[in-house]
PDB file of C-alpha atoms in Angstrom:
ATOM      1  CA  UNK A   1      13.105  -6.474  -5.811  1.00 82.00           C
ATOM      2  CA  UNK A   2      11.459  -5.738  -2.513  1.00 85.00           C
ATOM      3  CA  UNK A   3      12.355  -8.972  -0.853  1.00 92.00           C
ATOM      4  CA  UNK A   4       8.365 -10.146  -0.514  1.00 96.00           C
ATOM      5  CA  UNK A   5       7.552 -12.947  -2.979  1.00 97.00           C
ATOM      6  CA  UNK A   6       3.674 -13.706  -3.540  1.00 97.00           C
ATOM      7  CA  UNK A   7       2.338 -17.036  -5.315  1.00 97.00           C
ATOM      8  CA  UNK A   8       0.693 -17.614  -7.501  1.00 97.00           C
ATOM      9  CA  UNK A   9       1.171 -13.922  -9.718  1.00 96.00           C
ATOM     10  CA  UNK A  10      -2.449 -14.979 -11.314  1.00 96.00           C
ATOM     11  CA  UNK A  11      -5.094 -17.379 -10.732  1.00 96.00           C
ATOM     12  CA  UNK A  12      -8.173 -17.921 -12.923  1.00 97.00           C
ATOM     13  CA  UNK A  13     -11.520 -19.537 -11.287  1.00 97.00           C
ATOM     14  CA  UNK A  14     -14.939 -19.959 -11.208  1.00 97.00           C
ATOM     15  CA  UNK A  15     -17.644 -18.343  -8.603  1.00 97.00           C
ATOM     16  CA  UNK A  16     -18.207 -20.586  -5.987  1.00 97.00           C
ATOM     17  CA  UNK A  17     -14.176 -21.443  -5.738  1.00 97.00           C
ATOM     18  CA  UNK A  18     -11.751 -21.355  -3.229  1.00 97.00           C
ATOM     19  CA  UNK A  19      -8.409 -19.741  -3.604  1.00 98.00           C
ATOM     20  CA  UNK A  20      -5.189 -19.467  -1.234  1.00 98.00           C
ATOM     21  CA  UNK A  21      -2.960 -16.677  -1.791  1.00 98.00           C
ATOM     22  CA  UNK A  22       0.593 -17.312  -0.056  1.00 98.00           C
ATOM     23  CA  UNK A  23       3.121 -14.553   1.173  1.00 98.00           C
ATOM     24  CA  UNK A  24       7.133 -14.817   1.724  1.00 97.00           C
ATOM     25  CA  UNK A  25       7.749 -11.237   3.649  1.00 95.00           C
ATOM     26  CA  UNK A  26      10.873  -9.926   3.672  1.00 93.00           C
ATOM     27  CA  UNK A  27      13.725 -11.555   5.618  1.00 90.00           C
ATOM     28  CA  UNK A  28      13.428 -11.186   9.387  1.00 86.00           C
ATOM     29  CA  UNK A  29      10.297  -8.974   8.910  1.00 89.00           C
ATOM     30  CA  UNK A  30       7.761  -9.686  11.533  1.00 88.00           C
ATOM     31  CA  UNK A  31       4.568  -7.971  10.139  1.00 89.00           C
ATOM     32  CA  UNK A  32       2.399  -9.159   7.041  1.00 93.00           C
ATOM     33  CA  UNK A  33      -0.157  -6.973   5.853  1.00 94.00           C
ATOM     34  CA  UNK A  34      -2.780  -7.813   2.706  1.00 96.00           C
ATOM     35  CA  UNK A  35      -4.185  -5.423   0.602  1.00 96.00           C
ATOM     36  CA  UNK A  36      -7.189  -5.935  -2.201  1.00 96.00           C
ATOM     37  CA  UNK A  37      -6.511  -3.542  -4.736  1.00 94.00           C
ATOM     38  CA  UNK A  38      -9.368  -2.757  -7.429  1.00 88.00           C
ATOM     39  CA  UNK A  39      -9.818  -0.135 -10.158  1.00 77.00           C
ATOM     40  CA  UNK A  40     -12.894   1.465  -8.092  1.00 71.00           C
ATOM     41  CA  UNK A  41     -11.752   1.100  -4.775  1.00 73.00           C
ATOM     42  CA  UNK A  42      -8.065   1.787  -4.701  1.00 82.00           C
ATOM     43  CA  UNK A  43      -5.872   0.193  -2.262  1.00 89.00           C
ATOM     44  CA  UNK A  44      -7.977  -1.241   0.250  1.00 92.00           C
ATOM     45  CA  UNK A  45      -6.482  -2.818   3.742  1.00 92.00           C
ATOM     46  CA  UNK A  46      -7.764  -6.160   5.086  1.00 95.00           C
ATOM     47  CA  UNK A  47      -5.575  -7.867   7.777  1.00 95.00           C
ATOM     48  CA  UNK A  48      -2.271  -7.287   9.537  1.00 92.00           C
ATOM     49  CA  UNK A  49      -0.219 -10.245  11.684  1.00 92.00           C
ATOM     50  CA  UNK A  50       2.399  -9.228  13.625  1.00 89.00           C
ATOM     51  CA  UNK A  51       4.726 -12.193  14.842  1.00 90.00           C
ATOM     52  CA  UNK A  52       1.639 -14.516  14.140  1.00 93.00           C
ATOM     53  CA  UNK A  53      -1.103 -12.790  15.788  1.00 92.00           C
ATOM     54  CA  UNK A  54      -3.568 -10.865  14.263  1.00 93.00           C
ATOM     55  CA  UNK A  55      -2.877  -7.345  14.782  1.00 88.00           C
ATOM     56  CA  UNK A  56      -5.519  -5.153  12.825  1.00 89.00           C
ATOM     57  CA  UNK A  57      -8.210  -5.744  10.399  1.00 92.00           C
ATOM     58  CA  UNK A  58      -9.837  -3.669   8.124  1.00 91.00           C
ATOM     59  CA  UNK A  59     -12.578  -4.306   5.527  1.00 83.00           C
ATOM     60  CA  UNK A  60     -12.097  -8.209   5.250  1.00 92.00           C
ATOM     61  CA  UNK A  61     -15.048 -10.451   4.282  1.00 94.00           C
ATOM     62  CA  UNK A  62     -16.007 -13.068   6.349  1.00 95.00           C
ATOM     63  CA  UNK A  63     -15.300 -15.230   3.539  1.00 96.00           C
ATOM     64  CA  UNK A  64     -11.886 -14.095   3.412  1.00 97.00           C
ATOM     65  CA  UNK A  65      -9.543 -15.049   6.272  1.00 96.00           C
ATOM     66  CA  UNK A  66      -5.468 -15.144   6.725  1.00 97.00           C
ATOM     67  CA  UNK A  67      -2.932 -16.361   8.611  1.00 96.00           C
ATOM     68  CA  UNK A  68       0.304 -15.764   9.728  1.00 97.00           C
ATOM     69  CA  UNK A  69       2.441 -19.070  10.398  1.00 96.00           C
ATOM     70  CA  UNK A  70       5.729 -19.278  12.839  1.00 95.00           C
ATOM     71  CA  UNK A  71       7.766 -19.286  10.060  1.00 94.00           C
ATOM     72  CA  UNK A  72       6.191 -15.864   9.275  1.00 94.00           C
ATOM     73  CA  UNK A  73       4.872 -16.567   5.989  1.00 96.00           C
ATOM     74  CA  UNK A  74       1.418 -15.761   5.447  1.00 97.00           C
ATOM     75  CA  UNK A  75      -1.630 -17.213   3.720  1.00 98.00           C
ATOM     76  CA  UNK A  76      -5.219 -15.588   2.918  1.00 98.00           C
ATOM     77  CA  UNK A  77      -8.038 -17.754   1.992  1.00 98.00           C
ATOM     78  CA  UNK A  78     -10.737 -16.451  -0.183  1.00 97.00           C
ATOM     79  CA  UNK A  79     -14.175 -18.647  -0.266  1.00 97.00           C
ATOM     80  CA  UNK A  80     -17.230 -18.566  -2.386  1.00 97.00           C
ATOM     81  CA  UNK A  81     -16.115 -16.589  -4.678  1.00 97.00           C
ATOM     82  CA  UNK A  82     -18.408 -13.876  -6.254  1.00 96.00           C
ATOM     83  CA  UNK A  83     -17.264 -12.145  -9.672  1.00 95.00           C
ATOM     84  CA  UNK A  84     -16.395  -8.899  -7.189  1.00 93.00           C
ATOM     85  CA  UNK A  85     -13.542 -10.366  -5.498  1.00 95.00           C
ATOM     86  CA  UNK A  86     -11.595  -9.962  -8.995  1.00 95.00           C
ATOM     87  CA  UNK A  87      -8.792  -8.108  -7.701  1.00 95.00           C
ATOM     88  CA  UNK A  88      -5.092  -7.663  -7.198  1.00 96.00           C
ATOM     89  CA  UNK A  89      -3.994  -8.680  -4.004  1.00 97.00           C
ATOM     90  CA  UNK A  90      -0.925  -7.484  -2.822  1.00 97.00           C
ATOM     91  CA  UNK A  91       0.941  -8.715   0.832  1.00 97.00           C
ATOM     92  CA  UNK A  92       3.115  -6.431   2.148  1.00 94.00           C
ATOM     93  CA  UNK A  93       6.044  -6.845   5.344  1.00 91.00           C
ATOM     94  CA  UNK A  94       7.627  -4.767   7.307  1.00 85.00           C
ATOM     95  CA  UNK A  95       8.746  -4.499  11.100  1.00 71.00           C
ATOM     96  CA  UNK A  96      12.284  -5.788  11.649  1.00 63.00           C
ATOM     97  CA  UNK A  97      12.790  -7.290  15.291  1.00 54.00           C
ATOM     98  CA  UNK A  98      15.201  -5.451  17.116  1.00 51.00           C
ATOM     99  CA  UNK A  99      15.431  -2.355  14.904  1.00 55.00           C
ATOM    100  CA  UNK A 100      13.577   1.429  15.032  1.00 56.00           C
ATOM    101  CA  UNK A 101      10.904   0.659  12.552  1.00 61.00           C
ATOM    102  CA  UNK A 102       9.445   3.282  10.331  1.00 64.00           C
ATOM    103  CA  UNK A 103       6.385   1.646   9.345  1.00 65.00           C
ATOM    104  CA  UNK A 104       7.501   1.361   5.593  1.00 78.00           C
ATOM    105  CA  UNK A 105       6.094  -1.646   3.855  1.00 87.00           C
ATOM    106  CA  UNK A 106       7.044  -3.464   1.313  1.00 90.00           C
ATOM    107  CA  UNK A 107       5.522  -4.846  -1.374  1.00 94.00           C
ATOM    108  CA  UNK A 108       5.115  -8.035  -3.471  1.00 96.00           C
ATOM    109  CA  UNK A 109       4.191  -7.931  -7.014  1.00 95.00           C
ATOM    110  CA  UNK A 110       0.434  -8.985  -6.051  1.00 96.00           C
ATOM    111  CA  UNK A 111      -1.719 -12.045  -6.707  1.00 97.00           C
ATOM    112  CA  UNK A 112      -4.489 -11.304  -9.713  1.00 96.00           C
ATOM    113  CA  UNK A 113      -7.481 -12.857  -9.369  1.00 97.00           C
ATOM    114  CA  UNK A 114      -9.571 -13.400 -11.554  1.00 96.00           C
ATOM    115  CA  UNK A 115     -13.256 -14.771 -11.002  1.00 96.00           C
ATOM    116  CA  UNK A 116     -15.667 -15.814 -14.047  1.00 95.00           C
TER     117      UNK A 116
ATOM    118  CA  UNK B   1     -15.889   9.704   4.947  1.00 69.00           C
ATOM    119  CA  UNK B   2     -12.785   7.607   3.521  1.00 80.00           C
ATOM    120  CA  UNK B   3      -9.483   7.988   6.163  1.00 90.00           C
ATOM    121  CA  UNK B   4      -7.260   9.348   3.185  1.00 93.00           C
ATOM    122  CA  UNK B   5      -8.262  11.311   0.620  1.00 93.00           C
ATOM    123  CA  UNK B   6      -6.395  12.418  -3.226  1.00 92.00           C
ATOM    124  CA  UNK B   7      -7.407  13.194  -6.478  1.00 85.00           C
ATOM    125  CA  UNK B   8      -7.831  10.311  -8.809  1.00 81.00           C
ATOM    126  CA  UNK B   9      -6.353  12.740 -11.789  1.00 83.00           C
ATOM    127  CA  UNK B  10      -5.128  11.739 -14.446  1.00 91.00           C
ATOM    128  CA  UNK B  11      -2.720  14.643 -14.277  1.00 94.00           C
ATOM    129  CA  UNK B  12      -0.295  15.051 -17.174  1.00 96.00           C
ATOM    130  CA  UNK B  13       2.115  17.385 -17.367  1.00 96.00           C
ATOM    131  CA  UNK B  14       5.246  18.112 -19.756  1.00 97.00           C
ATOM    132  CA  UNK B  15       8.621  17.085 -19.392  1.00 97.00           C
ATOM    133  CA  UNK B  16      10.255  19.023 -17.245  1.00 97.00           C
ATOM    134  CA  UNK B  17       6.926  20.464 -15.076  1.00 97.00           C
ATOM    135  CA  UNK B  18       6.808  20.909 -11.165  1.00 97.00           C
ATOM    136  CA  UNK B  19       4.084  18.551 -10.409  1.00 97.00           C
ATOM    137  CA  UNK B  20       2.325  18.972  -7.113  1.00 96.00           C
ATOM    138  CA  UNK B  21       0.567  15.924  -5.612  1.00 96.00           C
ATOM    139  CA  UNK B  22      -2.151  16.545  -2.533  1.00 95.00           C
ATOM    140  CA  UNK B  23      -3.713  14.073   0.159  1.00 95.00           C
ATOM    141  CA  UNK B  24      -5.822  14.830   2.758  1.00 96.00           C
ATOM    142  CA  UNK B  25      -6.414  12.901   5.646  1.00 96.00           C
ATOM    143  CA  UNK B  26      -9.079  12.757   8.743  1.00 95.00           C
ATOM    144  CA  UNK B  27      -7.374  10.394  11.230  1.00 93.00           C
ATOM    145  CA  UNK B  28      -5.622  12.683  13.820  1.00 93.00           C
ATOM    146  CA  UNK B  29      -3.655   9.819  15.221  1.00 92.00           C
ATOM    147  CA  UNK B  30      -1.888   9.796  12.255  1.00 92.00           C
ATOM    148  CA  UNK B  31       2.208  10.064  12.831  1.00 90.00           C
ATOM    149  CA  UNK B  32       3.844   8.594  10.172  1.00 89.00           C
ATOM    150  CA  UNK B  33       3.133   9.563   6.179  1.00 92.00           C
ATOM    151  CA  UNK B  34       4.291   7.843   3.281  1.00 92.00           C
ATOM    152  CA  UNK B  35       4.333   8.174  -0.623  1.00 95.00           C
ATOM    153  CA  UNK B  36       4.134   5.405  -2.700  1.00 95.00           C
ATOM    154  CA  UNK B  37       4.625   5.291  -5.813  1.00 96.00           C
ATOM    155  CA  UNK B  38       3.270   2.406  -8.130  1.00 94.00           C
ATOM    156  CA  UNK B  39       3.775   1.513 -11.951  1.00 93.00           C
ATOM    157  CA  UNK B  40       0.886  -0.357 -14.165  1.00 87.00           C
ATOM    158  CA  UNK B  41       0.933  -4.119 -12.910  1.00 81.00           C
ATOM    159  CA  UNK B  42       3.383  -3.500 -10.006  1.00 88.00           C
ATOM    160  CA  UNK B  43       3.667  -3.497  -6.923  1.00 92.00           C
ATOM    161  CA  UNK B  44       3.608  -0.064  -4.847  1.00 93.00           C
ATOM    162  CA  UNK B  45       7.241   0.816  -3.923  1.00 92.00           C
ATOM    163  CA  UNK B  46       7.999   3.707  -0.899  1.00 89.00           C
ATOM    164  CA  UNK B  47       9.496   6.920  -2.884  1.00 91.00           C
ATOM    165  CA  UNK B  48       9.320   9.302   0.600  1.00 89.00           C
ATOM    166  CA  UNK B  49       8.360   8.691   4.465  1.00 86.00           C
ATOM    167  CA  UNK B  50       8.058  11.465   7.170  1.00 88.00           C
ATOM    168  CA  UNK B  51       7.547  11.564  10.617  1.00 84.00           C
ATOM    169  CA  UNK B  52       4.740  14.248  12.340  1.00 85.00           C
ATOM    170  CA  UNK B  53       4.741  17.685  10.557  1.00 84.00           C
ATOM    171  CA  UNK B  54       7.568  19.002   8.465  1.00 86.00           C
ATOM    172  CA  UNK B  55       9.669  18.600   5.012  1.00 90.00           C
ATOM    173  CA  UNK B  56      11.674  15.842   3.713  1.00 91.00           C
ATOM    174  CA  UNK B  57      13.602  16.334  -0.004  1.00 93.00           C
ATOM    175  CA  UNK B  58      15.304  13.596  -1.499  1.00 92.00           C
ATOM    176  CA  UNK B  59      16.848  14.353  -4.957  1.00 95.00           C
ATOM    177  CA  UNK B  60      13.793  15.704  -7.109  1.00 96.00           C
ATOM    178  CA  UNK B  61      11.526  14.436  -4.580  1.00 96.00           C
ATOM    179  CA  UNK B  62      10.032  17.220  -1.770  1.00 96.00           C
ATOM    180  CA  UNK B  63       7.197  15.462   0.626  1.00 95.00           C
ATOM    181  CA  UNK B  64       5.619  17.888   3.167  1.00 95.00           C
ATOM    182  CA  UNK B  65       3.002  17.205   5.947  1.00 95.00           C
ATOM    183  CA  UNK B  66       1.133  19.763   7.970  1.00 94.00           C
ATOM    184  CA  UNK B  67      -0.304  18.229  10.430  1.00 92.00           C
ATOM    185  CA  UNK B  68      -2.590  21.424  11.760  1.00 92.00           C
ATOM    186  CA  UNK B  69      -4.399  21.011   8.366  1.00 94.00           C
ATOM    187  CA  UNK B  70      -3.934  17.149   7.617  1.00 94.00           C
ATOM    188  CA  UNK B  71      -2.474  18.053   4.290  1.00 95.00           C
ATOM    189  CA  UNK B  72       0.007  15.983   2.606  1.00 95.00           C
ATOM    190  CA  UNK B  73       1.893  17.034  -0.254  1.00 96.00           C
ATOM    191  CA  UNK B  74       4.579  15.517  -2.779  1.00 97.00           C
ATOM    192  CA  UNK B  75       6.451  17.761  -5.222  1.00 97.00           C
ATOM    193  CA  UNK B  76       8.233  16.404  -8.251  1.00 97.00           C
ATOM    194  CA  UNK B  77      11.107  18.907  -9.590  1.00 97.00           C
ATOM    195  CA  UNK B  78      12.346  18.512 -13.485  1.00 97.00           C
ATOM    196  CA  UNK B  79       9.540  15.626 -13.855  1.00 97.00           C
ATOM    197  CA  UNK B  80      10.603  12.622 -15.881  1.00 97.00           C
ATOM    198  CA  UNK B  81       9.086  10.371 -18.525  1.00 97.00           C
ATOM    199  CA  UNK B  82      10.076   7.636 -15.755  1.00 96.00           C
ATOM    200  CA  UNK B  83       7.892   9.664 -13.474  1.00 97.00           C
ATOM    201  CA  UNK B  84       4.558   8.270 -15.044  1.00 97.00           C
ATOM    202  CA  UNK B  85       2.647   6.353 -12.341  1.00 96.00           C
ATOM    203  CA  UNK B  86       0.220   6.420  -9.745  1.00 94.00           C
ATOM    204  CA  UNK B  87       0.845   7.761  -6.551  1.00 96.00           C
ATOM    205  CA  UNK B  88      -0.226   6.570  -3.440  1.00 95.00           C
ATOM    206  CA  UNK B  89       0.268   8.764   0.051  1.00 95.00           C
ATOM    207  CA  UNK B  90      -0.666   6.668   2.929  1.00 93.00           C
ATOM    208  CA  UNK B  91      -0.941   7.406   6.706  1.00 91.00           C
ATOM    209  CA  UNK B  92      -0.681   5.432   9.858  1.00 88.00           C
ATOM    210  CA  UNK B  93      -0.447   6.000  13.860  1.00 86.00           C
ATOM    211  CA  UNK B  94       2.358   4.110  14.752  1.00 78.00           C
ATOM    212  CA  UNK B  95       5.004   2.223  13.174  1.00 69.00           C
ATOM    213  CA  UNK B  96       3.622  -0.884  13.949  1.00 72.00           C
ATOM    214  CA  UNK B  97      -0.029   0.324  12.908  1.00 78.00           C
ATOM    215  CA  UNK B  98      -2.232  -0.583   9.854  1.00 84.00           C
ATOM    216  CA  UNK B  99      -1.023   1.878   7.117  1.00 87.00           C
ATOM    217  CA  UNK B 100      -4.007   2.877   5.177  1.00 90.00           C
ATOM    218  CA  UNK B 101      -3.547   4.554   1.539  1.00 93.00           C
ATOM    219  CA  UNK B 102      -5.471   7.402  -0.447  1.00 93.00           C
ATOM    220  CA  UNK B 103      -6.742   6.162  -3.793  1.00 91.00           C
ATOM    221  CA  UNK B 104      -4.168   7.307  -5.685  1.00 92.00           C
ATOM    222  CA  UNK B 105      -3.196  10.034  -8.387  1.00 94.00           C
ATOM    223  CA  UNK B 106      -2.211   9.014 -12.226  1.00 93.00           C
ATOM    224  CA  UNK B 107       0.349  10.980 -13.028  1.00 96.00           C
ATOM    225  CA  UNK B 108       1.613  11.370 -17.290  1.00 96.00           C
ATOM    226  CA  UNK B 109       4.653  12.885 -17.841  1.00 97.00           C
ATOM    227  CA  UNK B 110       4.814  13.939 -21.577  1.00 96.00           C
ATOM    228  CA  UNK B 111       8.123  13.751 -23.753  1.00 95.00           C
TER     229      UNK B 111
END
C-alpha cells in the first residue's frame, strides 16, 4: 500500500460527460502529480501542485483541469468527454516538508475511465 | 523526439536469466533516475532511484546511469516468475521537478 488512495477505481460514461477524479496523497506529502496512462501512449504526465500551486504541466487538455486543495488532496476534472480520454489515470505524491526529498513518487492504484 | 525513450519488448526470458533493461533519455537537466516497476492493473511502484551518474544494487536489482551517454540501465540477476511486469525508468531535474517516464518494457519471466 503506497499510502495514495484514488476514487472512484472505475467510472463508466458517456461522450459529452463530465468526470472528477479525486486524490488522497500520502500523509504529509506536499506534491500531487496526475498521470493518463494508455496502451499507445504509455505513461503520460499532465499536472503537478506543489503545496496548492500549480507547479508544472505537461500535455493536459484544456478540457482537463486539477486542483490541489489546502488540505492537499487533489481533484482533476475531465469535460466533454471524447471516446480518447479512455484511460487509466493514476495521481501520484511525493515531497515531504522538512525532509531531503528524492523525487520518488508514489502511486495510487489509478482511476479507469471508461468513455462510450 | 519523446524525453525518455525504452523498448516496448515484450522480452521474455527463462527463469533464472540476467535480464538487461535500457532507457535513453534527451533532457540533459536530468539528475535524478528512477525505475518503476508496474504489474497488470496496478499502480507503478519505485524498485531503484539514483542520483547523477553511477551504480546502485539492491538485492538482485543493479540500476546504472551514465550520464555522458544518457543511458539508463536496470539489471535483474536470478530473474523470478514474480519478476513479470512492465518496467518503467523515468527521469527528472530536480527533486521537486515533473518526473517524466519512458514507455515502458514488458518483461515475461518463464517457469
Amino acid at each position: 500500500d503506497s499510502g495514495v488512495t484514488q476514487t472512484p477505481k472505475h467510472l463508466i460514461t458517456a461522450t459529452g460527460q463530465r468526470v472528477t477524479l479525486r486524490c488522497s496523497p500520502r500523509s504529509g506529502d506536499l506534491s500531487v502529480y496526475w498521470y493518463q496512462q494508455s496502451l499507445d501512449q504509455g505513461l503520460q504526465f499532465l499536472i503537478q501542485y506543489y503545496n496548492g500551486e500549480e507547479r508544472a504541466k505537461g500535455n493536459i487538455l484544456e478540457r482537463f483541469s486539477a486542483q490541489q486543495f489546502p488540505d492537499l488532496h487533489s481533484e482533476l476534472n475531465l469535460s466533454s468527454l471524447e471516446l480518447g480520454d479512455s484511460a487509466l489515470y493514476f495521481c501520484a505524491s511525493s515531497a515531504k516538508a522538512g525532509l531531503l526529498n528524492t523525487g520518488e513518487l508514489f502511486f495510487g492504484e489509478g482511476s479507469r475511465l471508461t468513455v462510450l | 523526439q519523446k524525453e525518455v525513450e525504452q523498448d516496448p519488448g515484450p522480452l521474455s526470458v527463462p527463469e533464472g536469466a540476467i535480464v538487461s533493461l535500457n532507457c535513453t533519455y534527451s533532457n540533459s537537466a536530468f539528475q535524478y533516475f528512477m525505475w518503476y516497476r508496474q504489474y497488470s492493473r496496478k499502480g507503478p511502484e519505485l524498485l531503484m532511484y539514483t542520483y547523477s551518474s553511477g551504480n546502485k544494487e539492491d538485492g538482485r536489482f543493479t540500476a546504472q546511469v551514465d550520464k555522458s551517454s544518457k543511458y539508463i540501465s536496470l539489471f535483474i540477476r536470478d530473474s523470478q516468475p514474480s519478476d513479470s511486469a512492465t518496467y518503467l525508468c523515468a527521469g527528472t531535474k530536480t527533486s521537486y521537478d515533473k518526473v517524466i517516464f519512458g514507455p515502458g518494457t514488458s518483461l515475461s519471466v518463464i517457469p
